[in-house]
Amino acid sequence: MLRDGQPWKSQEIQHLLKEEFDVEYHPDYLGKFLRELGLSYAKPRPKRPHRPENPEEILDERIRRSPLWRR
């Protein structure tokens, strides 16, 4: 069993439902089932290793320097 706070994959949830309750849910309906229980389904997003510390500031500066900005 997974620890609390650890993200669960949809396949792991399906396996748990089958093993513990002997029920199967189609993957298309798993999100709806979880919402009805007050839970949510989300995918964890890894951080990009080369992302700068201040990407918004860099983008703002590039936009200000752009010839289109000066029109």
PDB file of N, CA and C in Angstrom, residues 7-53:
ATOM      1  N   PRO A   7       1.597  10.464  -4.333  1.00  0.00           N
ATOM      2  CA  PRO A   7       0.631  10.418  -5.442  1.00  0.00           C
ATOM      3  C   PRO A   7       0.355   8.991  -5.901  1.00  0.00           C
ATOM      4  N   TRP A   8      -0.885   8.724  -6.234  1.00  0.00           N
ATOM      5  CA  TRP A   8      -1.293   7.412  -6.730  1.00  0.00           C
ATOM      6  C   TRP A   8      -1.539   7.500  -8.225  1.00  0.00           C
ATOM      7  N   LYS A   9      -1.102   6.532  -8.947  1.00  0.00           N
ATOM      8  CA  LYS A   9      -1.383   6.445 -10.378  1.00  0.00           C
ATOM      9  C   LYS A   9      -2.757   5.803 -10.557  1.00  0.00           C
ATOM     10  N   SER A  10      -3.398   6.109 -11.688  1.00  0.00           N
ATOM     11  CA  SER A  10      -4.738   5.563 -11.917  1.00  0.00           C
ATOM     12  C   SER A  10      -4.724   4.037 -11.918  1.00  0.00           C
ATOM     13  N   GLN A  11      -3.650   3.434 -12.425  1.00  0.00           N
ATOM     14  CA  GLN A  11      -3.555   1.973 -12.430  1.00  0.00           C
ATOM     15  C   GLN A  11      -3.505   1.429 -11.003  1.00  0.00           C
ATOM     16  N   GLU A  12      -2.852   2.158 -10.101  1.00  0.00           N
ATOM     17  CA  GLU A  12      -2.773   1.715  -8.708  1.00  0.00           C
ATOM     18  C   GLU A  12      -4.134   1.821  -8.024  1.00  0.00           C
ATOM     19  N   ILE A  13      -4.877   2.862  -8.339  1.00  0.00           N
ATOM     20  CA  ILE A  13      -6.220   3.012  -7.774  1.00  0.00           C
ATOM     21  C   ILE A  13      -7.126   1.895  -8.278  1.00  0.00           C
ATOM     22  N   GLN A  14      -7.043   1.602  -9.572  1.00  0.00           N
ATOM     23  CA  GLN A  14      -7.846   0.516 -10.138  1.00  0.00           C
ATOM     24  C   GLN A  14      -7.495  -0.816  -9.474  1.00  0.00           C
ATOM     25  N   HIS A  15      -6.217  -1.057  -9.257  1.00  0.00           N
ATOM     26  CA  HIS A  15      -5.785  -2.304  -8.619  1.00  0.00           C
ATOM     27  C   HIS A  15      -6.331  -2.387  -7.189  1.00  0.00           C
ATOM     28  N   LEU A  16      -6.243  -1.291  -6.447  1.00  0.00           N
ATOM     29  CA  LEU A  16      -6.752  -1.264  -5.079  1.00  0.00           C
ATOM     30  C   LEU A  16      -8.254  -1.552  -5.048  1.00  0.00           C
ATOM     31  N   LEU A  17      -9.014  -0.914  -5.936  1.00  0.00           N
ATOM     32  CA  LEU A  17     -10.462  -1.146  -5.982  1.00  0.00           C
ATOM     33  C   LEU A  17     -10.783  -2.608  -6.293  1.00  0.00           C
ATOM     34  N   LYS A  18     -10.022  -3.203  -7.184  1.00  0.00           N
ATOM     35  CA  LYS A  18     -10.249  -4.605  -7.554  1.00  0.00           C
ATOM     36  C   LYS A  18      -9.903  -5.535  -6.395  1.00  0.00           C
ATOM     37  N   GLU A  19      -8.746  -5.311  -5.769  1.00  0.00           N
ATOM     38  CA  GLU A  19      -8.289  -6.203  -4.693  1.00  0.00           C
ATOM     39  C   GLU A  19      -9.130  -6.071  -3.422  1.00  0.00           C
ATOM     40  N   GLU A  20      -9.441  -4.848  -3.033  1.00  0.00           N
ATOM     41  CA  GLU A  20     -10.132  -4.619  -1.763  1.00  0.00           C
ATOM     42  C   GLU A  20     -11.652  -4.766  -1.861  1.00  0.00           C
ATOM     43  N   PHE A  21     -12.229  -4.386  -3.007  1.00  0.00           N
ATOM     44  CA  PHE A  21     -13.685  -4.331  -3.112  1.00  0.00           C
ATOM     45  C   PHE A  21     -14.254  -5.182  -4.243  1.00  0.00           C
ATOM     46  N   ASP A  22     -13.377  -5.807  -5.001  1.00  0.00           N
ATOM     47  CA  ASP A  22     -13.766  -6.650  -6.129  1.00  0.00           C
ATOM     48  C   ASP A  22     -14.676  -5.912  -7.119  1.00  0.00           C
ATOM     49  N   VAL A  23     -14.315  -4.655  -7.402  1.00  0.00           N
ATOM     50  CA  VAL A  23     -15.025  -3.862  -8.407  1.00  0.00           C
ATOM     51  C   VAL A  23     -14.018  -3.328  -9.414  1.00  0.00           C
ATOM     52  N   GLU A  24     -14.492  -3.112 -10.624  1.00  0.00           N
ATOM     53  CA  GLU A  24     -13.639  -2.560 -11.670  1.00  0.00           C
ATOM     54  C   GLU A  24     -14.293  -1.310 -12.237  1.00  0.00           C
ATOM     55  N   TYR A  25     -13.490  -0.288 -12.435  1.00  0.00           N
ATOM     56  CA  TYR A  25     -13.953   0.951 -13.058  1.00  0.00           C
ATOM     57  C   TYR A  25     -13.143   1.184 -14.320  1.00  0.00           C
ATOM     58  N   HIS A  26     -13.834   1.565 -15.367  1.00  0.00           N
ATOM     59  CA  HIS A  26     -13.153   1.911 -16.608  1.00  0.00           C
ATOM     60  C   HIS A  26     -12.351   3.194 -16.357  1.00  0.00           C
ATOM     61  N   PRO A  27     -11.153   3.312 -16.925  1.00  0.00           N
ATOM     62  CA  PRO A  27     -10.332   4.513 -16.695  1.00  0.00           C
ATOM     63  C   PRO A  27     -11.050   5.824 -17.028  1.00  0.00           C
ATOM     64  N   ASP A  28     -11.954   5.804 -17.996  1.00  0.00           N
ATOM     65  CA  ASP A  28     -12.676   7.026 -18.360  1.00  0.00           C
ATOM     66  C   ASP A  28     -13.600   7.511 -17.241  1.00  0.00           C
ATOM     67  N   TYR A  29     -14.018   6.630 -16.348  1.00  0.00           N
ATOM     68  CA  TYR A  29     -14.947   6.989 -15.284  1.00  0.00           C
ATOM     69  C   TYR A  29     -14.282   7.095 -13.917  1.00  0.00           C
ATOM     70  N   LEU A  30     -13.012   6.810 -13.851  1.00  0.00           N
ATOM     71  CA  LEU A  30     -12.317   6.816 -12.567  1.00  0.00           C
ATOM     72  C   LEU A  30     -12.293   8.217 -11.956  1.00  0.00           C
ATOM     73  N   GLY A  31     -12.049   9.247 -12.761  1.00  0.00           N
ATOM     74  CA  GLY A  31     -12.032  10.619 -12.252  1.00  0.00           C
ATOM     75  C   GLY A  31     -13.369  11.024 -11.661  1.00  0.00           C
ATOM     76  N   LYS A  32     -14.462  10.674 -12.332  1.00  0.00           N
ATOM     77  CA  LYS A  32     -15.808  10.991 -11.835  1.00  0.00           C
ATOM     78  C   LYS A  32     -16.064  10.270 -10.514  1.00  0.00           C
ATOM     79  N   PHE A  33     -15.666   9.017 -10.448  1.00  0.00           N
ATOM     80  CA  PHE A  33     -15.839   8.232  -9.230  1.00  0.00           C
ATOM     81  C   PHE A  33     -15.094   8.887  -8.065  1.00  0.00           C
ATOM     82  N   LEU A  34     -13.868   9.316  -8.302  1.00  0.00           N
ATOM     83  CA  LEU A  34     -13.080   9.947  -7.243  1.00  0.00           C
ATOM     84  C   LEU A  34     -13.711  11.266  -6.798  1.00  0.00           C
ATOM     85  N   ARG A  35     -14.199  12.075  -7.743  1.00  0.00           N
ATOM     86  CA  ARG A  35     -14.846  13.345  -7.389  1.00  0.00           C
ATOM     87  C   ARG A  35     -16.090  13.110  -6.535  1.00  0.00           C
ATOM     88  N   GLU A  36     -16.837  12.055  -6.830  1.00  0.00           N
ATOM     89  CA  GLU A  36     -18.028  11.740  -6.033  1.00  0.00           C
ATOM     90  C   GLU A  36     -17.662  11.387  -4.596  1.00  0.00           C
ATOM     91  N   LEU A  37     -16.439  10.912  -4.398  1.00  0.00           N
ATOM     92  CA  LEU A  37     -15.962  10.593  -3.051  1.00  0.00           C
ATOM     93  C   LEU A  37     -15.299  11.791  -2.375  1.00  0.00           C
ATOM     94  N   GLY A  38     -15.251  12.925  -3.085  1.00  0.00           N
ATOM     95  CA  GLY A  38     -14.603  14.109  -2.531  1.00  0.00           C
ATOM     96  C   GLY A  38     -13.098  14.113  -2.727  1.00  0.00           C
ATOM     97  N   LEU A  39     -12.624  13.266  -3.620  1.00  0.00           N
ATOM     98  CA  LEU A  39     -11.192  13.188  -3.906  1.00  0.00           C
ATOM     99  C   LEU A  39     -10.927  13.803  -5.271  1.00  0.00           C
ATOM    100  N   SER A  40      -9.665  13.964  -5.589  1.00  0.00           N
ATOM    101  CA  SER A  40      -9.338  14.513  -6.901  1.00  0.00           C
ATOM    102  C   SER A  40      -8.267  13.658  -7.558  1.00  0.00           C
ATOM    103  N   TYR A  41      -8.192  13.814  -8.861  1.00  0.00           N
ATOM    104  CA  TYR A  41      -7.229  13.073  -9.659  1.00  0.00           C
ATOM    105  C   TYR A  41      -6.323  14.099 -10.322  1.00  0.00           C
ATOM    106  N   ALA A  42      -5.040  13.994 -10.072  1.00  0.00           N
ATOM    107  CA  ALA A  42      -4.095  14.939 -10.669  1.00  0.00           C
ATOM    108  C   ALA A  42      -2.804  14.210 -10.985  1.00  0.00           C
ATOM    109  N   LYS A  43      -2.128  14.713 -11.989  1.00  0.00           N
ATOM    110  CA  LYS A  43      -0.839  14.146 -12.357  1.00  0.00           C
ATOM    111  C   LYS A  43       0.270  15.022 -11.786  1.00  0.00           C
ATOM    112  N   PRO A  44       1.234  14.434 -11.109  1.00  0.00           N
ATOM    113  CA  PRO A  44       2.353  15.243 -10.625  1.00  0.00           C
ATOM    114  C   PRO A  44       3.196  15.725 -11.797  1.00  0.00           C
ATOM    115  N   ARG A  45       3.678  16.934 -11.699  1.00  0.00           N
ATOM    116  CA  ARG A  45       4.516  17.491 -12.759  1.00  0.00           C
ATOM    117  C   ARG A  45       5.933  17.669 -12.230  1.00  0.00           C
ATOM    118  N   PRO A  46       6.888  17.055 -12.894  1.00  0.00           N
ATOM    119  CA  PRO A  46       8.271  17.217 -12.450  1.00  0.00           C
ATOM    120  C   PRO A  46       8.786  18.617 -12.784  1.00  0.00           C
ATOM    121  N   LYS A  47       9.726  19.077 -11.976  1.00  0.00           N
ATOM    122  CA  LYS A  47      10.352  20.361 -12.263  1.00  0.00           C
ATOM    123  C   LYS A  47      11.329  20.194 -13.406  1.00  0.00           C
ATOM    124  N   ARG A  48      11.429  21.225 -14.208  1.00  0.00           N
ATOM    125  CA  ARG A  48      12.379  21.188 -15.313  1.00  0.00           C
ATOM    126  C   ARG A  48      13.764  21.511 -14.756  1.00  0.00           C
ATOM    127  N   PRO A  49      14.752  20.664 -15.021  1.00  0.00           N
ATOM    128  CA  PRO A  49      16.072  20.859 -14.411  1.00  0.00           C
ATOM    129  C   PRO A  49      16.784  22.126 -14.865  1.00  0.00           C
ATOM    130  N   HIS A  50      16.500  22.628 -16.059  1.00  0.00           N
ATOM    131  CA  HIS A  50      17.218  23.792 -16.566  1.00  0.00           C
ATOM    132  C   HIS A  50      16.391  25.074 -16.494  1.00  0.00           C
ATOM    133  N   ARG A  51      15.302  25.038 -15.773  1.00  0.00           N
ATOM    134  CA  ARG A  51      14.450  26.225 -15.658  1.00  0.00           C
ATOM    135  C   ARG A  51      15.157  27.264 -14.785  1.00  0.00           C
ATOM    136  N   PRO A  52      15.224  28.514 -15.256  1.00  0.00           N
ATOM    137  CA  PRO A  52      15.874  29.550 -14.446  1.00  0.00           C
ATOM    138  C   PRO A  52      15.040  29.894 -13.215  1.00  0.00           C
ATOM    139  N   GLU A  53      15.687  30.510 -12.244  1.00  0.00           N
ATOM    140  CA  GLU A  53      15.012  30.882 -10.993  1.00  0.00           C
ATOM    141  C   GLU A  53      13.927  31.940 -11.222  1.00  0.00           C
TER     142      GLU A  53
END
